[in-house]
């Protein structure tokens, strides 16, 4: 089975800190995604990547950046954390080719910014 | 742009009741449609999908039919169980764009 692993299940940070959320997948997937999940808002796409070194902005990229140095790892970076970035962050990956097929999700990182 | 609208929850049902969660979409072209499920404490997982009009996706007793004329993809199950308690997300993809998700519907099934 595909495994998408997010480094932390719960994370507490202070306003202004630089925060790294790590995601690793073990099935050689080209495509990787970062979403945030908020009550009443569902999932919103932050950034995605269809190849190493490649990144594209999603619907809500402001305040975030990403890094994809290796195929299996896709990092989300909060340059200066703010309280409105308190959220559940979900990483996902999928096979290349048909980019719109099954996404495999990690269990999520619940980030609290105080 | 592409968007998905699904019924707001929460939905509370007794065991063995019939479930419908409504989902309608707006999209350019010919989208593929999906239902994902998120069990407590877990990430999302694909429940079922349909890639063209009139297709029916099914899995674990759940079904949804791709209706182009009504731009809908409603999720149904004839007899829910306590273990079906979860959040259900309708989603679509069109072309090479990433999935667009609805806001999710929380289902609670009580014994």
PDB file of C-alpha atoms in Angstrom:
ATOM      1  CA  UNK A   1       0.000   0.000   0.000  1.00  0.00           C
ATOM      2  CA  UNK A   2       1.034   3.544  -0.680  1.00  0.00           C
ATOM      3  CA  UNK A   3       2.128   5.370   2.392  1.00  0.00           C
ATOM      4  CA  UNK A   4       2.132   9.123   2.753  1.00  0.00           C
ATOM      5  CA  UNK A   5       3.793  10.137   5.984  1.00  0.00           C
ATOM      6  CA  UNK A   6       3.550  13.552   7.571  1.00  0.00           C
ATOM      7  CA  UNK A   7       6.251  14.195  10.110  1.00  0.00           C
ATOM      8  CA  UNK A   8       4.089  15.503  12.948  1.00  0.00           C
ATOM      9  CA  UNK A   9       0.517  14.785  13.993  1.00  0.00           C
ATOM     10  CA  UNK A  10       0.300  17.833  16.253  1.00  0.00           C
ATOM     11  CA  UNK A  11       2.426  20.951  16.216  1.00  0.00           C
ATOM     12  CA  UNK A  12       2.303  24.101  18.321  1.00  0.00           C
ATOM     13  CA  UNK A  13       4.217  27.174  17.186  1.00  0.00           C
ATOM     14  CA  UNK A  14       4.404  30.837  18.070  1.00  0.00           C
ATOM     15  CA  UNK A  15       3.470  33.762  15.861  1.00  0.00           C
ATOM     16  CA  UNK A  16       6.366  34.796  13.650  1.00  0.00           C
ATOM     17  CA  UNK A  17       8.168  31.467  13.756  1.00  0.00           C
ATOM     18  CA  UNK A  18       9.284  29.749  10.566  1.00  0.00           C
ATOM     19  CA  UNK A  19       7.496  26.409  10.342  1.00  0.00           C
ATOM     20  CA  UNK A  20       8.352  23.384   8.231  1.00  0.00           C
ATOM     21  CA  UNK A  21       5.789  20.668   7.548  1.00  0.00           C
ATOM     22  CA  UNK A  22       7.306  17.583   6.006  1.00  0.00           C
ATOM     23  CA  UNK A  23       5.663  14.993   3.810  1.00  0.00           C
ATOM     24  CA  UNK A  24       7.197  11.826   2.412  1.00  0.00           C
ATOM     25  CA  UNK A  25       5.636   9.245   0.106  1.00  0.00           C
ATOM     26  CA  UNK A  26       7.066   5.816  -0.613  1.00  0.00           C
ATOM     27  CA  UNK A  27       5.536   4.914  -3.978  1.00  0.00           C
ATOM     28  CA  UNK A  28       7.569   7.001  -6.396  1.00  0.00           C
ATOM     29  CA  UNK A  29       4.648   9.303  -7.194  1.00  0.00           C
ATOM     30  CA  UNK A  30       5.402  12.308  -9.371  1.00  0.00           C
ATOM     31  CA  UNK A  31       2.512  14.408  -8.098  1.00  0.00           C
ATOM     32  CA  UNK A  32       2.300  15.861  -4.616  1.00  0.00           C
ATOM     33  CA  UNK A  33      -0.116  18.318  -3.033  1.00  0.00           C
ATOM     34  CA  UNK A  34      -0.617  20.373   0.094  1.00  0.00           C
ATOM     35  CA  UNK A  35      -4.145  21.185   1.278  1.00  0.00           C
ATOM     36  CA  UNK A  36      -5.429  22.829   4.411  1.00  0.00           C
ATOM     37  CA  UNK A  37      -8.676  21.696   5.990  1.00  0.00           C
ATOM     38  CA  UNK A  38     -10.834  24.053   8.009  1.00  0.00           C
ATOM     39  CA  UNK A  39     -14.323  23.510   9.439  1.00  0.00           C
ATOM     40  CA  UNK A  40     -16.964  24.863   7.103  1.00  0.00           C
ATOM     41  CA  UNK A  41     -14.415  25.500   4.350  1.00  0.00           C
ATOM     42  CA  UNK A  42     -13.431  21.974   3.385  1.00  0.00           C
ATOM     43  CA  UNK A  43     -10.106  21.359   1.669  1.00  0.00           C
ATOM     44  CA  UNK A  44      -8.301  24.188  -0.048  1.00  0.00           C
ATOM     45  CA  UNK A  45      -5.249  23.697  -2.229  1.00  0.00           C
ATOM     46  CA  UNK A  46      -2.132  25.573  -1.148  1.00  0.00           C
ATOM     47  CA  UNK A  47       0.594  24.330  -3.510  1.00  0.00           C
ATOM     48  CA  UNK A  48       1.226  21.360  -5.727  1.00  0.00           C
ATOM     49  CA  UNK A  49       4.087  19.824  -7.653  1.00  0.00           C
ATOM     50  CA  UNK A  50       4.095  17.563 -10.698  1.00  0.00           C
ATOM     51  CA  UNK A  51       7.834  16.912 -10.671  1.00  0.00           C
ATOM     52  CA  UNK A  52      11.001  17.442  -8.692  1.00  0.00           C
ATOM     53  CA  UNK A  53      12.002  21.107  -8.506  1.00  0.00           C
ATOM     54  CA  UNK A  54       8.630  22.068  -9.910  1.00  0.00           C
ATOM     55  CA  UNK A  55       5.936  23.864  -7.928  1.00  0.00           C
ATOM     56  CA  UNK A  56       2.709  25.635  -8.703  1.00  0.00           C
ATOM     57  CA  UNK A  57       0.467  27.819  -6.620  1.00  0.00           C
ATOM     58  CA  UNK A  58      -2.911  26.544  -5.646  1.00  0.00           C
ATOM     59  CA  UNK A  59      -5.894  28.567  -4.530  1.00  0.00           C
ATOM     60  CA  UNK A  60      -4.462  29.978  -1.286  1.00  0.00           C
ATOM     61  CA  UNK A  61      -0.645  30.215  -1.529  1.00  0.00           C
ATOM     62  CA  UNK A  62      -0.228  33.480   0.377  1.00  0.00           C
ATOM     63  CA  UNK A  63       1.993  33.100   3.406  1.00  0.00           C
ATOM     64  CA  UNK A  64       3.298  29.704   2.290  1.00  0.00           C
ATOM     65  CA  UNK A  65       6.115  28.331   0.177  1.00  0.00           C
ATOM     66  CA  UNK A  66       7.162  24.797  -0.745  1.00  0.00           C
ATOM     67  CA  UNK A  67      10.259  22.792  -1.516  1.00  0.00           C
ATOM     68  CA  UNK A  68      10.570  19.656  -3.671  1.00  0.00           C
ATOM     69  CA  UNK A  69      14.249  18.705  -3.805  1.00  0.00           C
ATOM     70  CA  UNK A  70      13.585  14.973  -4.053  1.00  0.00           C
ATOM     71  CA  UNK A  71      10.690  13.142  -5.649  1.00  0.00           C
ATOM     72  CA  UNK A  72       9.524  11.526  -2.422  1.00  0.00           C
ATOM     73  CA  UNK A  73       9.561  14.633  -0.232  1.00  0.00           C
ATOM     74  CA  UNK A  74       7.388  17.737  -0.426  1.00  0.00           C
ATOM     75  CA  UNK A  75       7.797  20.337   2.297  1.00  0.00           C
ATOM     76  CA  UNK A  76       5.419  23.130   3.181  1.00  0.00           C
ATOM     77  CA  UNK A  77       6.983  26.227   4.720  1.00  0.00           C
ATOM     78  CA  UNK A  78       5.263  28.938   6.698  1.00  0.00           C
ATOM     79  CA  UNK A  79       7.735  31.789   6.452  1.00  0.00           C
ATOM     80  CA  UNK A  80       6.312  33.683   9.428  1.00  0.00           C
ATOM     81  CA  UNK A  81       3.502  31.820  11.111  1.00  0.00           C
ATOM     82  CA  UNK A  82       0.327  33.703  11.939  1.00  0.00           C
ATOM     83  CA  UNK A  83      -2.708  32.731  13.991  1.00  0.00           C
ATOM     84  CA  UNK A  84      -4.882  32.489  10.865  1.00  0.00           C
ATOM     85  CA  UNK A  85      -2.666  29.626   9.722  1.00  0.00           C
ATOM     86  CA  UNK A  86      -3.905  27.468  12.567  1.00  0.00           C
ATOM     87  CA  UNK A  87      -5.384  24.552  10.666  1.00  0.00           C
ATOM     88  CA  UNK A  88      -5.185  20.894   9.710  1.00  0.00           C
ATOM     89  CA  UNK A  89      -2.667  20.427   6.894  1.00  0.00           C
ATOM     90  CA  UNK A  90      -3.011  17.450   4.580  1.00  0.00           C
ATOM     91  CA  UNK A  91      -0.403  16.186   2.159  1.00  0.00           C
ATOM     92  CA  UNK A  92      -1.327  13.959  -0.774  1.00  0.00           C
ATOM     93  CA  UNK A  93       0.351  12.227  -3.698  1.00  0.00           C
ATOM     94  CA  UNK A  94      -0.748  10.564  -6.906  1.00  0.00           C
ATOM     95  CA  UNK A  95       0.561   8.785  -9.954  1.00  0.00           C
ATOM     96  CA  UNK A  96       1.616  10.646 -13.079  1.00  0.00           C
ATOM     97  CA  UNK A  97      -0.147  10.381 -16.403  1.00  0.00           C
ATOM     98  CA  UNK A  98      -3.756  10.922 -15.473  1.00  0.00           C
ATOM     99  CA  UNK A  99      -3.199  13.518 -12.812  1.00  0.00           C
ATOM    100  CA  UNK A 100      -6.749  13.497 -11.682  1.00  0.00           C
ATOM    101  CA  UNK A 101      -7.121  10.005 -10.419  1.00  0.00           C
ATOM    102  CA  UNK A 102      -6.749   8.646  -6.931  1.00  0.00           C
ATOM    103  CA  UNK A 103      -5.040  10.810  -4.362  1.00  0.00           C
ATOM    104  CA  UNK A 104      -3.333   9.159  -1.410  1.00  0.00           C
ATOM    105  CA  UNK A 105      -3.461  11.287   1.711  1.00  0.00           C
ATOM    106  CA  UNK A 106      -1.376  11.449   4.846  1.00  0.00           C
ATOM    107  CA  UNK A 107      -3.055  11.543   8.250  1.00  0.00           C
ATOM    108  CA  UNK A 108      -2.587  15.278   8.565  1.00  0.00           C
ATOM    109  CA  UNK A 109      -0.751  17.717  10.812  1.00  0.00           C
ATOM    110  CA  UNK A 110      -2.845  19.789  13.187  1.00  0.00           C
ATOM    111  CA  UNK A 111      -0.941  23.064  13.508  1.00  0.00           C
ATOM    112  CA  UNK A 112      -1.748  25.567  16.220  1.00  0.00           C
ATOM    113  CA  UNK A 113      -0.150  29.000  16.018  1.00  0.00           C
ATOM    114  CA  UNK A 114      -0.306  30.907  19.296  1.00  0.00           C
TER     115      UNK A 114
ATOM    116  CA  UNK B   1     -13.989  28.061 -12.586  1.00  0.00           C
ATOM    117  CA  UNK B   2     -14.603  24.576 -11.284  1.00  0.00           C
ATOM    118  CA  UNK B   3     -16.551  24.206  -8.074  1.00  0.00           C
ATOM    119  CA  UNK B   4     -18.427  21.653  -6.010  1.00  0.00           C
ATOM    120  CA  UNK B   5     -21.393  22.271  -3.744  1.00  0.00           C
ATOM    121  CA  UNK B   6     -22.488  19.622  -1.295  1.00  0.00           C
ATOM    122  CA  UNK B   7     -25.165  19.582   1.339  1.00  0.00           C
ATOM    123  CA  UNK B   8     -24.179  20.941   4.692  1.00  0.00           C
ATOM    124  CA  UNK B   9     -24.145  18.715   7.678  1.00  0.00           C
ATOM    125  CA  UNK B  10     -24.021  17.375  10.111  1.00  0.00           C
ATOM    126  CA  UNK B  11     -26.244  14.490   9.150  1.00  0.00           C
ATOM    127  CA  UNK B  12     -27.356  12.156  11.935  1.00  0.00           C
ATOM    128  CA  UNK B  13     -29.002   8.854  11.083  1.00  0.00           C
ATOM    129  CA  UNK B  14     -30.001   5.717  12.885  1.00  0.00           C
ATOM    130  CA  UNK B  15     -28.358   2.469  11.913  1.00  0.00           C
ATOM    131  CA  UNK B  16     -29.916   0.864   8.808  1.00  0.00           C
ATOM    132  CA  UNK B  17     -31.372   4.161   7.593  1.00  0.00           C
ATOM    133  CA  UNK B  18     -31.068   5.314   3.987  1.00  0.00           C
ATOM    134  CA  UNK B  19     -28.404   7.886   3.247  1.00  0.00           C
ATOM    135  CA  UNK B  20     -28.285  10.573   0.588  1.00  0.00           C
ATOM    136  CA  UNK B  21     -25.661  13.295   0.472  1.00  0.00           C
ATOM    137  CA  UNK B  22     -26.266  15.754  -2.346  1.00  0.00           C
ATOM    138  CA  UNK B  23     -23.481  17.061  -4.547  1.00  0.00           C
ATOM    139  CA  UNK B  24     -23.692  19.374  -7.543  1.00  0.00           C
ATOM    140  CA  UNK B  25     -20.863  20.751  -9.605  1.00  0.00           C
ATOM    141  CA  UNK B  26     -19.835  23.473 -12.006  1.00  0.00           C
ATOM    142  CA  UNK B  27     -17.067  22.680 -14.433  1.00  0.00           C
ATOM    143  CA  UNK B  28     -15.702  23.356 -17.862  1.00  0.00           C
ATOM    144  CA  UNK B  29     -15.293  20.428 -20.179  1.00  0.00           C
ATOM    145  CA  UNK B  30     -16.012  16.901 -19.028  1.00  0.00           C
ATOM    146  CA  UNK B  31     -14.929  16.446 -15.429  1.00  0.00           C
ATOM    147  CA  UNK B  32     -14.332  13.273 -13.482  1.00  0.00           C
ATOM    148  CA  UNK B  33     -16.248  13.084 -10.207  1.00  0.00           C
ATOM    149  CA  UNK B  34     -15.214  11.550  -6.899  1.00  0.00           C
ATOM    150  CA  UNK B  35     -16.347  10.861  -3.362  1.00  0.00           C
ATOM    151  CA  UNK B  36     -13.667  10.760  -0.676  1.00  0.00           C
ATOM    152  CA  UNK B  37     -14.214   9.731   2.932  1.00  0.00           C
ATOM    153  CA  UNK B  38     -12.330  10.787   6.050  1.00  0.00           C
ATOM    154  CA  UNK B  39     -12.690   8.556   9.098  1.00  0.00           C
ATOM    155  CA  UNK B  40     -11.886  10.071  12.503  1.00  0.00           C
ATOM    156  CA  UNK B  41      -8.176  10.752  12.946  1.00  0.00           C
ATOM    157  CA  UNK B  42      -7.277   9.737   9.414  1.00  0.00           C
ATOM    158  CA  UNK B  43      -6.542  11.312   6.061  1.00  0.00           C
ATOM    159  CA  UNK B  44      -8.968  11.185   3.174  1.00  0.00           C
ATOM    160  CA  UNK B  45      -9.347   8.067   1.075  1.00  0.00           C
ATOM    161  CA  UNK B  46     -11.085   7.512  -2.222  1.00  0.00           C
ATOM    162  CA  UNK B  47     -14.519   5.952  -1.822  1.00  0.00           C
ATOM    163  CA  UNK B  48     -15.736   5.880  -5.430  1.00  0.00           C
ATOM    164  CA  UNK B  49     -15.473   7.690  -8.726  1.00  0.00           C
ATOM    165  CA  UNK B  50     -17.120   8.162 -12.129  1.00  0.00           C
ATOM    166  CA  UNK B  51     -15.340   9.481 -15.172  1.00  0.00           C
ATOM    167  CA  UNK B  52     -18.134  10.097 -17.673  1.00  0.00           C
ATOM    168  CA  UNK B  53     -21.826  10.864 -17.832  1.00  0.00           C
ATOM    169  CA  UNK B  54     -24.201   8.104 -16.666  1.00  0.00           C
ATOM    170  CA  UNK B  55     -21.360   6.168 -15.045  1.00  0.00           C
ATOM    171  CA  UNK B  56     -22.158   4.743 -11.618  1.00  0.00           C
ATOM    172  CA  UNK B  57     -19.400   4.491  -9.060  1.00  0.00           C
ATOM    173  CA  UNK B  58     -19.831   2.039  -6.197  1.00  0.00           C
ATOM    174  CA  UNK B  59     -17.882   0.755  -3.207  1.00  0.00           C
ATOM    175  CA  UNK B  60     -18.678  -0.603   0.270  1.00  0.00           C
ATOM    176  CA  UNK B  61     -22.421  -0.345  -0.412  1.00  0.00           C
ATOM    177  CA  UNK B  62     -22.194   3.303  -1.443  1.00  0.00           C
ATOM    178  CA  UNK B  63     -23.243   4.431  -4.924  1.00  0.00           C
ATOM    179  CA  UNK B  64     -23.223   7.641  -6.949  1.00  0.00           C
ATOM    180  CA  UNK B  65     -24.312   8.261 -10.535  1.00  0.00           C
ATOM    181  CA  UNK B  66     -22.779  10.936 -12.743  1.00  0.00           C
ATOM    182  CA  UNK B  67     -25.756  12.995 -14.013  1.00  0.00           C
ATOM    183  CA  UNK B  68     -24.669  15.488 -16.633  1.00  0.00           C
ATOM    184  CA  UNK B  69     -28.160  16.873 -17.193  1.00  0.00           C
ATOM    185  CA  UNK B  70     -28.478  17.910 -13.553  1.00  0.00           C
ATOM    186  CA  UNK B  71     -24.727  18.365 -12.923  1.00  0.00           C
ATOM    187  CA  UNK B  72     -25.015  16.134  -9.893  1.00  0.00           C
ATOM    188  CA  UNK B  73     -23.219  13.237  -8.215  1.00  0.00           C
ATOM    189  CA  UNK B  74     -25.277  12.363  -5.146  1.00  0.00           C
ATOM    190  CA  UNK B  75     -23.942   9.758  -2.732  1.00  0.00           C
ATOM    191  CA  UNK B  76     -26.362   7.058  -1.533  1.00  0.00           C
ATOM    192  CA  UNK B  77     -26.327   4.030   0.702  1.00  0.00           C
ATOM    193  CA  UNK B  78     -29.285   1.844   1.403  1.00  0.00           C
ATOM    194  CA  UNK B  79     -28.488   0.893   4.990  1.00  0.00           C
ATOM    195  CA  UNK B  80     -25.854   2.786   6.965  1.00  0.00           C
ATOM    196  CA  UNK B  81     -23.811   1.338   9.795  1.00  0.00           C
ATOM    197  CA  UNK B  82     -22.156   2.962  12.790  1.00  0.00           C
ATOM    198  CA  UNK B  83     -18.820   2.354  11.080  1.00  0.00           C
ATOM    199  CA  UNK B  84     -19.891   4.698   8.238  1.00  0.00           C
ATOM    200  CA  UNK B  85     -19.620   7.682  10.576  1.00  0.00           C
ATOM    201  CA  UNK B  86     -17.130   9.968   8.853  1.00  0.00           C
ATOM    202  CA  UNK B  87     -16.802  13.134   6.810  1.00  0.00           C
ATOM    203  CA  UNK B  88     -17.650  12.744   3.122  1.00  0.00           C
ATOM    204  CA  UNK B  89     -16.194  14.993   0.431  1.00  0.00           C
ATOM    205  CA  UNK B  90     -17.398  15.352  -3.127  1.00  0.00           C
ATOM    206  CA  UNK B  91     -14.674  16.359  -5.597  1.00  0.00           C
ATOM    207  CA  UNK B  92     -14.084  16.934  -9.265  1.00  0.00           C
ATOM    208  CA  UNK B  93     -11.207  17.179 -11.675  1.00  0.00           C
ATOM    209  CA  UNK B  94     -11.142  18.594 -15.155  1.00  0.00           C
ATOM    210  CA  UNK B  95      -8.220  18.379 -17.533  1.00  0.00           C
ATOM    211  CA  UNK B  96      -4.917  18.459 -15.698  1.00  0.00           C
ATOM    212  CA  UNK B  97      -6.007  20.609 -12.802  1.00  0.00           C
ATOM    213  CA  UNK B  98      -5.805  19.295  -9.227  1.00  0.00           C
ATOM    214  CA  UNK B  99      -8.897  18.045  -7.482  1.00  0.00           C
ATOM    215  CA  UNK B 100     -11.416  20.594  -6.284  1.00  0.00           C
ATOM    216  CA  UNK B 101     -13.245  19.512  -3.125  1.00  0.00           C
ATOM    217  CA  UNK B 102     -16.580  20.396  -1.619  1.00  0.00           C
ATOM    218  CA  UNK B 103     -16.782  21.540   1.994  1.00  0.00           C
ATOM    219  CA  UNK B 104     -17.515  18.109   3.357  1.00  0.00           C
ATOM    220  CA  UNK B 105     -20.530  16.570   5.088  1.00  0.00           C
ATOM    221  CA  UNK B 106     -20.178  15.005   8.505  1.00  0.00           C
ATOM    222  CA  UNK B 107     -22.238  11.862   8.971  1.00  0.00           C
ATOM    223  CA  UNK B 108     -22.977  10.397  12.383  1.00  0.00           C
ATOM    224  CA  UNK B 109     -24.726   7.035  12.591  1.00  0.00           C
ATOM    225  CA  UNK B 110     -26.181   6.039  15.942  1.00  0.00           C
ATOM    226  CA  UNK B 111     -26.999   2.515  17.025  1.00  0.00           C
TER     227      UNK B 111
END
